PDB file of C-alpha atoms in Angstrom:
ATOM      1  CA  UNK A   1       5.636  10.083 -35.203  1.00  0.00           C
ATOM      2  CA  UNK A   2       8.258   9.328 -32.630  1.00  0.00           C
ATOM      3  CA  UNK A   3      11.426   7.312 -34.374  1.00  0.00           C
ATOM      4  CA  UNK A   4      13.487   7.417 -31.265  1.00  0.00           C
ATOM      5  CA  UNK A   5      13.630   7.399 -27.781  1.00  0.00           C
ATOM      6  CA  UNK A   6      10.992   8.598 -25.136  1.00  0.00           C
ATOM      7  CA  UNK A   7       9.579  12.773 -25.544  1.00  0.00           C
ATOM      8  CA  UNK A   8       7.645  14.838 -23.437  1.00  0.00           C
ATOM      9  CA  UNK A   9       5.007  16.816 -25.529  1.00  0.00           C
ATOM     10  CA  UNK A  10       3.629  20.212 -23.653  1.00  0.00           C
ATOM     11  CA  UNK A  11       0.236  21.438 -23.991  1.00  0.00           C
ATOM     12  CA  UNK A  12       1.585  24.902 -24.556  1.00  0.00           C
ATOM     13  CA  UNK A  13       4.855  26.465 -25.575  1.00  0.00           C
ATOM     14  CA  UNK A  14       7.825  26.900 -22.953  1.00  0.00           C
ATOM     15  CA  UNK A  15       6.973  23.504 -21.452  1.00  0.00           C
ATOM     16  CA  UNK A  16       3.576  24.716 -19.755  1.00  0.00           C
ATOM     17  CA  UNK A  17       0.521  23.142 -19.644  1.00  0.00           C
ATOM     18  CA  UNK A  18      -0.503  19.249 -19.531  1.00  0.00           C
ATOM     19  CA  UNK A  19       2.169  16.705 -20.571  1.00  0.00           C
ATOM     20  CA  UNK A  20       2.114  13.833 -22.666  1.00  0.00           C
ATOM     21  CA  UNK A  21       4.781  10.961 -22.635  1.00  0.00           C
ATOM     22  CA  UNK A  22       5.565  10.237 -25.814  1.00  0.00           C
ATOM     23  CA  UNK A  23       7.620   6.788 -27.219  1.00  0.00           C
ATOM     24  CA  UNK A  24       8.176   5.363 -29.940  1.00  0.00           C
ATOM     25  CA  UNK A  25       5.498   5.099 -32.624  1.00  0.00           C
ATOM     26  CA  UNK A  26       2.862   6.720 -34.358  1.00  0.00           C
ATOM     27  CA  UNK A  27       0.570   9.285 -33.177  1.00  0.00           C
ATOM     28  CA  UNK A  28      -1.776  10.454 -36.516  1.00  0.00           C
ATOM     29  CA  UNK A  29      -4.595  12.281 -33.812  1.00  0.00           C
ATOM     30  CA  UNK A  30      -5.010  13.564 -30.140  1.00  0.00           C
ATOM     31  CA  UNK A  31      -6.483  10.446 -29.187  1.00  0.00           C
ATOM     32  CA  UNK A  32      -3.369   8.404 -29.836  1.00  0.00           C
ATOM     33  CA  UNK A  33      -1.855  10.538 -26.911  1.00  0.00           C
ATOM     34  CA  UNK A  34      -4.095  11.191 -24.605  1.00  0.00           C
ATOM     35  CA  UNK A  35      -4.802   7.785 -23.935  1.00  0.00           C
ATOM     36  CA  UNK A  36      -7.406   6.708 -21.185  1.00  0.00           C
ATOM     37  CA  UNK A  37      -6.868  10.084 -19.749  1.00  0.00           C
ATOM     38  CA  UNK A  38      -9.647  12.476 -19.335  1.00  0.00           C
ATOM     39  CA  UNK A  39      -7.967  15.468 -20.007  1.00  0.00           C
ATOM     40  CA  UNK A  40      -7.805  15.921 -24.077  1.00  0.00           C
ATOM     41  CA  UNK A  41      -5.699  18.680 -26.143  1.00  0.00           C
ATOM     42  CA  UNK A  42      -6.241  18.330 -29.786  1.00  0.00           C
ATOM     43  CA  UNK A  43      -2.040  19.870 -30.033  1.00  0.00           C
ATOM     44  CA  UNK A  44       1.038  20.269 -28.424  1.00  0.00           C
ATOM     45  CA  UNK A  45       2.865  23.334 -28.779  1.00  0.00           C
ATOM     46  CA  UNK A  46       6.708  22.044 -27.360  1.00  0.00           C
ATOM     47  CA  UNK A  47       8.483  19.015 -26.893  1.00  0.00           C
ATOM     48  CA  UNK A  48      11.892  17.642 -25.038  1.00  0.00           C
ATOM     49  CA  UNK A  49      13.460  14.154 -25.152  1.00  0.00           C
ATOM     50  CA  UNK A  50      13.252  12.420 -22.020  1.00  0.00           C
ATOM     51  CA  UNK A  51      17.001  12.117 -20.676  1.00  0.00           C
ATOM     52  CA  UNK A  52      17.653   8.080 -20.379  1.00  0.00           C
ATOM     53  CA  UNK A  53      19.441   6.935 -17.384  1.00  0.00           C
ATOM     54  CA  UNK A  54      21.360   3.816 -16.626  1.00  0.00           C
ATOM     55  CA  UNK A  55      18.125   1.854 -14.920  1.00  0.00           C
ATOM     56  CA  UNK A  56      20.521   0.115 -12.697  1.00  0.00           C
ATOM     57  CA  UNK A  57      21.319   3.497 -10.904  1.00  0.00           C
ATOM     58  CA  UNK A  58      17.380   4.451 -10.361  1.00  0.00           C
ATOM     59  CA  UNK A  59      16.419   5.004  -7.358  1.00  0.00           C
ATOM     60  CA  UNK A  60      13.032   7.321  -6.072  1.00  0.00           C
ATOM     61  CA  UNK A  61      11.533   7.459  -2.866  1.00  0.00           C
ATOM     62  CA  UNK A  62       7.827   7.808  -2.344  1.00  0.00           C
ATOM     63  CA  UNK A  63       6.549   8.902   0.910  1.00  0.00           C
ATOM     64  CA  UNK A  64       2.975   8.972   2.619  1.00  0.00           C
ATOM     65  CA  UNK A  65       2.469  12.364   3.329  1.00  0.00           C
ATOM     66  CA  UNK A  66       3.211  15.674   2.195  1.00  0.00           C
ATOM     67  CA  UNK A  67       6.783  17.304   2.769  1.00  0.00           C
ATOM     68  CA  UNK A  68       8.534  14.346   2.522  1.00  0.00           C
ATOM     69  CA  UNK A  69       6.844  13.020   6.320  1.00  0.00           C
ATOM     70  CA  UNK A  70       6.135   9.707   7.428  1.00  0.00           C
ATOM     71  CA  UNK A  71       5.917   5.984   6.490  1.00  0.00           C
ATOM     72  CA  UNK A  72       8.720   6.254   2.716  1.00  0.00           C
ATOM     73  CA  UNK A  73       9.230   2.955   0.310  1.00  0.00           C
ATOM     74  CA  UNK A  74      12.341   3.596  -2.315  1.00  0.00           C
ATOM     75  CA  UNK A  75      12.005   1.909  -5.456  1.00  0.00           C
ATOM     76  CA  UNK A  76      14.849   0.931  -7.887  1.00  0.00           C
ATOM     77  CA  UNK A  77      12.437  -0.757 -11.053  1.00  0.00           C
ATOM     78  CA  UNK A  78       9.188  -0.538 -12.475  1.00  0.00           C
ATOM     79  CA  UNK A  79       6.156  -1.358 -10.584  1.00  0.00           C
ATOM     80  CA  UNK A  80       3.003  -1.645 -12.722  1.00  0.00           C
ATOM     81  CA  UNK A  81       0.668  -1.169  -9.614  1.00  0.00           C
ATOM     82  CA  UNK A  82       1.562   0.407  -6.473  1.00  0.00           C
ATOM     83  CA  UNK A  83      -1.366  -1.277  -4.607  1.00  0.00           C
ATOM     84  CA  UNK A  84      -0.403  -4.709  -5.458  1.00  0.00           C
ATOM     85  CA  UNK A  85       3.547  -3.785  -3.956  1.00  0.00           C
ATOM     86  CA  UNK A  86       1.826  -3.035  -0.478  1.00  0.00           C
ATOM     87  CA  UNK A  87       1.280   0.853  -0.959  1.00  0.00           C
ATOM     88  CA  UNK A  88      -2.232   0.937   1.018  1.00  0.00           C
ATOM     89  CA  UNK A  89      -2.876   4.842  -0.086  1.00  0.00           C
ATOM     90  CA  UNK A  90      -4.059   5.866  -3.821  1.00  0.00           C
ATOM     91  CA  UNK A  91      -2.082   9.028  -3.728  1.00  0.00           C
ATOM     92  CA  UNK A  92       1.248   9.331  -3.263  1.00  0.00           C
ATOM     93  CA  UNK A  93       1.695  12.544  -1.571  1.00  0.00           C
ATOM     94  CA  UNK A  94       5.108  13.472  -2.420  1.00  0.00           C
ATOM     95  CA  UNK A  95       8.197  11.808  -3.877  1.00  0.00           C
ATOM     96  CA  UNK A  96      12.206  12.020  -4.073  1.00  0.00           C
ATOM     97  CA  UNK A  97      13.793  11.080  -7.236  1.00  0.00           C
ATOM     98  CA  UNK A  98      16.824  10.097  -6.017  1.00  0.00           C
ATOM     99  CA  UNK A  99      18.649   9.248  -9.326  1.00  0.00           C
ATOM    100  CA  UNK A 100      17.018   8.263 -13.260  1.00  0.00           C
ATOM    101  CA  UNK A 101      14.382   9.543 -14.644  1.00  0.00           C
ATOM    102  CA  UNK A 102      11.156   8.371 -13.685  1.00  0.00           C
ATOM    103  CA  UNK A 103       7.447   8.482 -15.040  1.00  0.00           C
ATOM    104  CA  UNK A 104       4.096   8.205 -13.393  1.00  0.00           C
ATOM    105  CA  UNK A 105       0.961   7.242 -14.578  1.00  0.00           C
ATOM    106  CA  UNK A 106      -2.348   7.498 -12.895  1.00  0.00           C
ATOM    107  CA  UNK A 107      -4.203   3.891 -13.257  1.00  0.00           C
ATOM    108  CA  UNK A 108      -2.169   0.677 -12.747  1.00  0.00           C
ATOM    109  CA  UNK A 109      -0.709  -1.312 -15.304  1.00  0.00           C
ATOM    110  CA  UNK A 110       0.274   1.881 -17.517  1.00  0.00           C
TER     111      UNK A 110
END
């Protein structure tokens, strides 16, 4: 049960292994974290809180290749689906997080 804030739960002690975002609410089995994803761990093994930023300071930039090459789009708020803001690619090869904290997910919508 999360009572507070957003938590990263790790697969595996030390912070290794698959990740799980974790806010608030309850979480009584493994499927109740895991979600839509395909990868399932019936435990996690560590946990850390999520540092909050001020959201009006966020800022990460997403470019369309690897090491930080070509075409970039910076975002400063949420976008549920990168397709629909004009990103024609369904990878996003490497990012810059420029300020906040940020979290991706892999399907639109979250």
């Amino acid at each position: 049960k999360v009572d507070n804030g957003p938590w990263v739960g790790y697969e595996y002690p030390e912070y290794q292994g698959q990740q799980f975002i974790l806010e608030k609410g309850d979480y009584p089995c493994y499927q109740a974290w895991s979600g839509n994803s395909s990868y399932r761990t019936e435990h996690m093994l560590s946990f850390r809180p999520i540092k909050c930023a001020n959201r009006s300071d966020s800022k990460i930039t997403m470019y369309e290749c690897e090491d930080m090459m070509r075409r970039k789009f910076e975002m400063c708020d949420d976008y549920p689906s990168l397709m629909a803001m004009g990103w024609c690619s369904k990878e996003v090869p490497s990012i810059k997080v420029n300020s906040g904290a940020w979290v991706g997910y892999q399907f639109p919508g979250y």
